[in-house]
XYZ file of C-alpha atoms in Angstrom:
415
model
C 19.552 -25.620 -25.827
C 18.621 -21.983 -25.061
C 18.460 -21.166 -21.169
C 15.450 -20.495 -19.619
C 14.652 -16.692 -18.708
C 15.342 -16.081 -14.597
C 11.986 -15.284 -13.049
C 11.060 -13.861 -10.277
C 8.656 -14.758 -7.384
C 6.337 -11.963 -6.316
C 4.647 -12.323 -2.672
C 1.653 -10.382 -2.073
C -0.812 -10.750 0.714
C -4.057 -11.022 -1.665
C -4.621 -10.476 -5.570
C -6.395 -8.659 -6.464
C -6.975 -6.048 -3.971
C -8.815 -2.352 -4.957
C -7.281 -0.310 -2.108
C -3.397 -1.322 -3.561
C -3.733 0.254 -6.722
C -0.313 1.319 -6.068
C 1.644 -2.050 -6.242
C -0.713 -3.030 -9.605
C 0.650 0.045 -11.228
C 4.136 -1.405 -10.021
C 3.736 -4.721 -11.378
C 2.383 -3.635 -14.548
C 5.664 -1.584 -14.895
C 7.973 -4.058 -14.252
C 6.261 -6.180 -16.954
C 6.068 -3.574 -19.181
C 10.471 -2.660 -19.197
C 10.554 -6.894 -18.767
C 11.039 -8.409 -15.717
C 9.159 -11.804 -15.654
C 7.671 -13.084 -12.734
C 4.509 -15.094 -11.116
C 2.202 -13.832 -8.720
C 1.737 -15.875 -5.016
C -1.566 -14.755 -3.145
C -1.292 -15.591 0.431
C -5.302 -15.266 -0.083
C -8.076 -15.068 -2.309
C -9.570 -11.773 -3.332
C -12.642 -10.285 -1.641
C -13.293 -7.340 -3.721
C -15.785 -7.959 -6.125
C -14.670 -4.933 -8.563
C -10.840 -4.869 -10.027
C -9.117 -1.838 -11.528
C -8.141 -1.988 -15.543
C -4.693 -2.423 -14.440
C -5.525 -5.627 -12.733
C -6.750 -6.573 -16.468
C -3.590 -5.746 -18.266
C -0.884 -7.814 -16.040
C -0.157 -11.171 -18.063
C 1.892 -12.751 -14.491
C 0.379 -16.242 -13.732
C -1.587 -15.893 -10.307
C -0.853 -18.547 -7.983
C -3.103 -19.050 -4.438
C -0.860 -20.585 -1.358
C -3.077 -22.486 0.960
C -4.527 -19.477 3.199
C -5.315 -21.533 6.033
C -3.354 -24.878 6.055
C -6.044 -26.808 7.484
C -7.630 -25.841 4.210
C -5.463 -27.741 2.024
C -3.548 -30.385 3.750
C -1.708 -32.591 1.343
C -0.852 -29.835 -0.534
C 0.780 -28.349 3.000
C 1.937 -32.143 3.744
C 3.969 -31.961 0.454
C 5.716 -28.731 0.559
C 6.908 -29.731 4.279
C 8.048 -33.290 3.179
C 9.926 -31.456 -0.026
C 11.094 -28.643 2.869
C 12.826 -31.079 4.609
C 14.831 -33.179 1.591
C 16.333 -29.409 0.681
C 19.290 -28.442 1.840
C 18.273 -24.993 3.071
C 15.722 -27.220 5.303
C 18.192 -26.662 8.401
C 18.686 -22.763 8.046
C 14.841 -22.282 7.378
C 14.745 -24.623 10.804
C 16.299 -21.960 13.103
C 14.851 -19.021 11.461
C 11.150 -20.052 11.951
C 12.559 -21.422 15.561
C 13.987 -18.256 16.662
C 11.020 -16.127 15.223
C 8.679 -18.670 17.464
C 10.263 -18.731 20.404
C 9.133 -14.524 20.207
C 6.407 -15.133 18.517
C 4.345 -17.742 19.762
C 1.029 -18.167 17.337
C -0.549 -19.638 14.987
C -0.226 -17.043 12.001
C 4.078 -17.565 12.568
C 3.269 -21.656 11.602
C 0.993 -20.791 8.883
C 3.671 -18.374 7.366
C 6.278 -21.495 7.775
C 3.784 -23.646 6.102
C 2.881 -21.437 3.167
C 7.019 -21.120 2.489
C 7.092 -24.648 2.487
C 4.372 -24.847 -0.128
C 5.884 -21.897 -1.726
C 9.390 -23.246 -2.195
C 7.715 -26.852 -3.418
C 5.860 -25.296 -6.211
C 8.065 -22.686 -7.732
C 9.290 -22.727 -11.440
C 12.644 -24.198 -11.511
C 13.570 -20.855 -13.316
C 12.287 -18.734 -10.065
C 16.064 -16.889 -8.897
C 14.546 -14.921 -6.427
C 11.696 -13.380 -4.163
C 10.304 -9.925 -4.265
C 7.195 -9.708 -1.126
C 5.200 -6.410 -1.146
C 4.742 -5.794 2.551
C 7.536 -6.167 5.119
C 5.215 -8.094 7.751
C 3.625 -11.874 6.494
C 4.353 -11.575 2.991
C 7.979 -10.961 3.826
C 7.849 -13.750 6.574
C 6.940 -16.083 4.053
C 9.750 -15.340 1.100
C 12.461 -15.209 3.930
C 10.961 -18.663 5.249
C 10.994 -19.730 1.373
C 14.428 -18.543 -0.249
C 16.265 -19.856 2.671
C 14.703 -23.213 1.327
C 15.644 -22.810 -1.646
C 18.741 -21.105 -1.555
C 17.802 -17.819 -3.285
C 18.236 -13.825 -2.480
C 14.716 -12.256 -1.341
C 13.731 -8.128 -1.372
C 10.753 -6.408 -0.266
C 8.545 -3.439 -0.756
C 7.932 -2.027 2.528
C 5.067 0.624 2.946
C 2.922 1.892 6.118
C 1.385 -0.598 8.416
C 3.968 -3.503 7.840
C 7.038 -0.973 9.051
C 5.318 0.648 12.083
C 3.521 -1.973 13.525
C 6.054 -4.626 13.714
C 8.496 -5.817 16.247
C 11.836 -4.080 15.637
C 13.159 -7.248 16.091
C 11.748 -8.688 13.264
C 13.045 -5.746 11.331
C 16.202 -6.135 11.791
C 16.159 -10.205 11.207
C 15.068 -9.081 8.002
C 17.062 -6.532 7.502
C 20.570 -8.515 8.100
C 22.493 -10.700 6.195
C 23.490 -13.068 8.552
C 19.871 -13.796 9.412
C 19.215 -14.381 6.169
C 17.312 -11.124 5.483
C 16.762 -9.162 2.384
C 19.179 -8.859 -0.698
C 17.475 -5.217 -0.660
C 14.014 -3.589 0.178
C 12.445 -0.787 -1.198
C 9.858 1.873 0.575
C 7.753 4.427 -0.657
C 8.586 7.236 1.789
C 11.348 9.097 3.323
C 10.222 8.709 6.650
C 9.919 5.066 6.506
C 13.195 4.776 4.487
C 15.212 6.322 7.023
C 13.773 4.208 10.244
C 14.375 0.579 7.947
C 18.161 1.926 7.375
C 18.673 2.638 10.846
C 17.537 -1.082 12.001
C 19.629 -2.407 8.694
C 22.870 -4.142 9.203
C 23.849 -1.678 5.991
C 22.076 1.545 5.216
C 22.352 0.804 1.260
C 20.044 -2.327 2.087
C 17.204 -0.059 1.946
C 16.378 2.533 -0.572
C 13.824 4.936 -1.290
C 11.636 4.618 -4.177
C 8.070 6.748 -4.042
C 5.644 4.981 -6.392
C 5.072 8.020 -8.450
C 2.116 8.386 -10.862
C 1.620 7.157 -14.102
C -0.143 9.939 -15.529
C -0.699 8.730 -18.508
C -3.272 6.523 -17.486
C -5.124 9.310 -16.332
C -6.981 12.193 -18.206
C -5.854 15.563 -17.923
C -7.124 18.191 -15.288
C -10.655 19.547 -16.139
C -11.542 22.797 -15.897
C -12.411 24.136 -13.000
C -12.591 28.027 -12.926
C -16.706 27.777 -12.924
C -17.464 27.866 -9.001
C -17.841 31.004 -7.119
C -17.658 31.716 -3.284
C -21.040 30.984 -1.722
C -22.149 27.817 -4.185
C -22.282 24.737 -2.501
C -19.009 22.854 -2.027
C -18.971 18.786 -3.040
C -16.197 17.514 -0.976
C -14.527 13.949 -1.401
C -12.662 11.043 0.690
C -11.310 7.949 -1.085
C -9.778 6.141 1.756
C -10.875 2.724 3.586
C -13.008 3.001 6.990
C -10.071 2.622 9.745
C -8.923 3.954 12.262
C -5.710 5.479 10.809
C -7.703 7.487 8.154
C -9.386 9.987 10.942
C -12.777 9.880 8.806
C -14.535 9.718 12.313
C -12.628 13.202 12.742
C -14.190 14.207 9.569
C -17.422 13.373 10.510
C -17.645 15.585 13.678
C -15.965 18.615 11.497
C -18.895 18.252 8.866
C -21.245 18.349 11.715
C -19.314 21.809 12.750
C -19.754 23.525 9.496
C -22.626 26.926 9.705
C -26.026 25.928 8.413
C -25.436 28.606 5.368
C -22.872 26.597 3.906
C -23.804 24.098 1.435
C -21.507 21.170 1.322
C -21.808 17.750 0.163
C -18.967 14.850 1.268
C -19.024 11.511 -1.000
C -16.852 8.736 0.830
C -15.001 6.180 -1.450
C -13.996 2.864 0.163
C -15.055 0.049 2.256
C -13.675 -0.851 5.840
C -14.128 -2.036 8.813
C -16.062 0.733 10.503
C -18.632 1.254 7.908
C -21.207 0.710 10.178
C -19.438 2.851 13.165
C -19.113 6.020 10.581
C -22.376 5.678 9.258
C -23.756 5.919 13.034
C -21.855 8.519 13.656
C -23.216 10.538 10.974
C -26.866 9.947 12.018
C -26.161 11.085 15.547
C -24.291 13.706 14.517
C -26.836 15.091 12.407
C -25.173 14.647 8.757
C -26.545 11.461 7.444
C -28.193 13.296 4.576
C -25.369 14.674 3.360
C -22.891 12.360 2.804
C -23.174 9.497 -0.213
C -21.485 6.205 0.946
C -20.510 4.793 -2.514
C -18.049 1.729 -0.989
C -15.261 0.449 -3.159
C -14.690 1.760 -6.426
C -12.876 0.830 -9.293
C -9.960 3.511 -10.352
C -11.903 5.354 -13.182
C -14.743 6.032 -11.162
C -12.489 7.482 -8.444
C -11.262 9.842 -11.022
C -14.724 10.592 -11.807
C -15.526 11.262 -8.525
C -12.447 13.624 -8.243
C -13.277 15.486 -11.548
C -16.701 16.555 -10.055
C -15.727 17.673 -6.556
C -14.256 20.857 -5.644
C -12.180 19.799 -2.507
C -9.984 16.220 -1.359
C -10.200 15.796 2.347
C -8.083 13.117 4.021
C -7.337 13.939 7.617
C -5.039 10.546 8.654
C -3.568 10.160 11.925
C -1.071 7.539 13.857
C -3.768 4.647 15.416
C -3.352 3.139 18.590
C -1.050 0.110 17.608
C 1.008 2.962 15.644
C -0.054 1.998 12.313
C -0.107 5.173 9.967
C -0.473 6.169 6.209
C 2.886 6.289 4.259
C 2.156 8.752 1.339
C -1.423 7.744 0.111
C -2.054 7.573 -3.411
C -4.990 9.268 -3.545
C -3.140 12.125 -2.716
C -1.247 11.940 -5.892
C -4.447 10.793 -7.904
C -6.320 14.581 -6.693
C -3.175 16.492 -7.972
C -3.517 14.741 -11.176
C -6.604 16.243 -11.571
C -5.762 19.463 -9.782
C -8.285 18.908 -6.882
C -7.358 21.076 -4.162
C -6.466 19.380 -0.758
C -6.801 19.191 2.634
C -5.113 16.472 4.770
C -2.242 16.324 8.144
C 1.169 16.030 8.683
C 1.610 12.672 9.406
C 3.974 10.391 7.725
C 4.880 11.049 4.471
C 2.325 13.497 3.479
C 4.600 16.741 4.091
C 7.197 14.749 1.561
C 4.595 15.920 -1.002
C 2.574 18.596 0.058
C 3.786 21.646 1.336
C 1.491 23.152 3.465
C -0.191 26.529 2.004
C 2.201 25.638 -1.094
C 0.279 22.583 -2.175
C -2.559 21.760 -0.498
C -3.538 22.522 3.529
C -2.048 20.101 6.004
C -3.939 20.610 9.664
C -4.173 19.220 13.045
C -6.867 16.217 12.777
C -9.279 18.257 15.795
C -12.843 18.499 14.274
C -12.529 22.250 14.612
C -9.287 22.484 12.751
C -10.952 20.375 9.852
C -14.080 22.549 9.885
C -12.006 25.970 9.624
C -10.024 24.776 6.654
C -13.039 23.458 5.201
C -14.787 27.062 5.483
C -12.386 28.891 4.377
C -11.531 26.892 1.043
C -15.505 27.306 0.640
C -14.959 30.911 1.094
C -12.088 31.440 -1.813
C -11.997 28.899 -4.308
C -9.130 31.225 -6.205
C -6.994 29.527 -3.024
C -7.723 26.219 -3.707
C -7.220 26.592 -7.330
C -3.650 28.112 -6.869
C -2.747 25.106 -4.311
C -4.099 22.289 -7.348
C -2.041 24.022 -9.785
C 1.196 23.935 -7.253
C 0.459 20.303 -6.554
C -0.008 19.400 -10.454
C 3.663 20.914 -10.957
C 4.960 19.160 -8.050
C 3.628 15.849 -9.610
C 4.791 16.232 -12.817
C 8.486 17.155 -11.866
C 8.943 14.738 -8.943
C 6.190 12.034 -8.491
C 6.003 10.461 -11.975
C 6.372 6.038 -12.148
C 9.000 5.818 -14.239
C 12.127 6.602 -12.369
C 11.289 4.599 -9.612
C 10.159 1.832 -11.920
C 13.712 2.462 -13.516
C 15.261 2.082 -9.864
C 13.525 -1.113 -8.989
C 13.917 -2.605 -12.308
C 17.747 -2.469 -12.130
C 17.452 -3.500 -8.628
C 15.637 -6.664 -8.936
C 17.561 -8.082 -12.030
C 20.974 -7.632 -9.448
C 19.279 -9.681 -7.291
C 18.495 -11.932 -10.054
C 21.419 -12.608 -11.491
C 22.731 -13.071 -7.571
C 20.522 -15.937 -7.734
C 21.939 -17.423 -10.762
């Protein structure tokens, strides 16, 4: 009898989602160079709009129970398989210990979704891959102790800075059961996981990269003089870490003889907020709203504007941008740009090399703004740096290469 292929389990937080075109591309790679694995939801899409690359990933897509009162034999029989395995003890502490500092309702539901989880996997499933280090992660940890296989993660932004270091390091240790490995998109976030990690080599860097060849090449864009009107553009969602209220008040700055025009791409939670903003500010009229947009249109919109604006900052809780996307996605289509140093951003963009990184003060904004109005020959020589930059260090494949190798280890570990 011929064995059956090892598969792996991937955990994601909800399928499909249009702001994480970055882990589609991912998981459309991996299939690609052959790694075979099923898709768990934690919940159900909202979006009503997917990307193309949503459309070309062949992975079954599997929904756990996103509330458990929602579903509760299904709930009643992973716990009642939970407890018959013999990783039923170990999976016992963890989810005690992680209680006993964590004391809601979301920490049960994670327990209850492993149990499900580790119930209804493919016998051939050797281990757990979770994009996001926070629930996603909680629940493959909770799940491969069950079942007695190696887990890894993809960490990225929110999930690293706005959890308990605690809870970093229990998944970042071996004899807590954490992580075979974990992978992060930044330098900045790479380095803080490895410091919290029982072993630095638990943790590697891998930047998602581009793959450009989904993605049409550069258009021209020698035709606009100083003094026409600029279009600027924002793809980004409406929170608090992506400083678009900061953006806002710059526009608002700007001299009445400059004619500018700012579409917004995304939706989020302060739609409402921004959009009053922009009324009392006096700037309503000139901004388009065009809410959440599949990935072609994006590039459409970035083909027709003369400037990318994305002025991100550290929020309250700490939550932050790694190294957007978008970023990447305006380079590919040598759209000059105008963001801040936070994060990950300078690991891409040089500032006055690549693009303009600025404080996020409305006045700071509003200068930059002006003077890449004033010489678009500026602008045009940053785009061009940026393309370059892309092409020689932030293409897919080597990371896919990386993460590839990394995940059949881990694999055959489970075997």
């Amino acid at each position: 009898m011929t064995p059956t292929a090892a598969r792996l389990g991937v955990v994601v937080k909800g399928w499909p989602r249009l702001s994480e075109t970055f882990i589609a591309q991912e998981l459309v790679a991996l299939e690609e160079v052959g790694i075979d694995f099923d898709i768990w939801s934690l919940r159900h899409p909202t979006d009503t709009k997917t990307h193309p690359l949503h459309d070309r990933l062949n992975a079954p897509v599997r929904y756990l129970p996103e509330y458990l009162k929602d579903e509760p034999l299904r709930v009643l029989r992973g716990v009642i398989a939970a407890i018959t395995r013999p990783g039923f003890a170990a999976a016992w502490r963890a989810i005690r210990a992680d209680y006993a500092r964590e004391r809601t309702p979301n920490r049960l539901r994670r327990f209850g979704q492993a149990c499900v989880l580790s119930r209804e996997l493919p016998a051939e499933t050797l281990g757990l891959y979770a994009h996001f280090l926070h629930t996603p992660s909680s629940v493959a940890r909770y799940a491969a102790i069950l079942r007695g296989i190696p887990w890894s993660f993809s960490a990225h932004a929110k999930d690293i800075w706005t959890s308990p270091e605690w809870e970093l390091r229990e998944k970042l240790a071996a004899k807590s059961f954490g992580a075979a490995f974990g992978a992060t998109c930044t330098g900045l976030g790479a380095k803080y996981l490895q410091s919290l990690a029982d072993r630095e080599d638990r943790v590697d860097l891998v930047y998602h990269g581009l793959d450009l060849n989904r993605f049409p090449a550069p258009p021209d864009r020698t035709a606009r003089q100083a003094g026409d009107p600029i279009a600027l553009m924002s793809v980004g969602r409406l929170v608090e870490k992506k400083g678009f209220d900061r953006l806002i008040a710059a526009l608002a700055l700007l001299p009445d003889e400059l004619d500018w025009h700012w579409t917004h791409i995304g939706g989020g939670a302060l739609k409402g907020e921004m959009q009053a903003l922009a009324e009392h500010l006096g700037v309503a009229d000139r901004i388009t709203w065009r809410g959440a947009c599949d990935q072609p249109e994006v590039i459409d919109a970035m083909r027709a504007a003369d400037l990318f604006v994305l002025p991100s900052r550290v929020a309250e809780d700490g939550d932050r941008d790694g190294l957007p996307n978008v970023l990447m996605e305006a380079a590919s289509q040598k759209l000059p740009i105008l963001s801040t140093p936070v994060s990950a951003i300078p690991e891409f963009i040089d500032s006055g090399t690549h693009g303009i990184l600025t404080d996020d003060a409305p006045e700071s904004i509003a200068a930059e703004i002006q003077g890449m109005a004033a010489d678009p020959t500026r602008g045009a020589k940053l785009a061009d740096a940026a393309y370059d930059r892309l092409m020689s260090d932030f293409q897919m494949a080597p990371g896919i290469d990386h993460l590839a190798k990394r995940l059949r280890h881990m694999l055959d570990s489970g075997a």
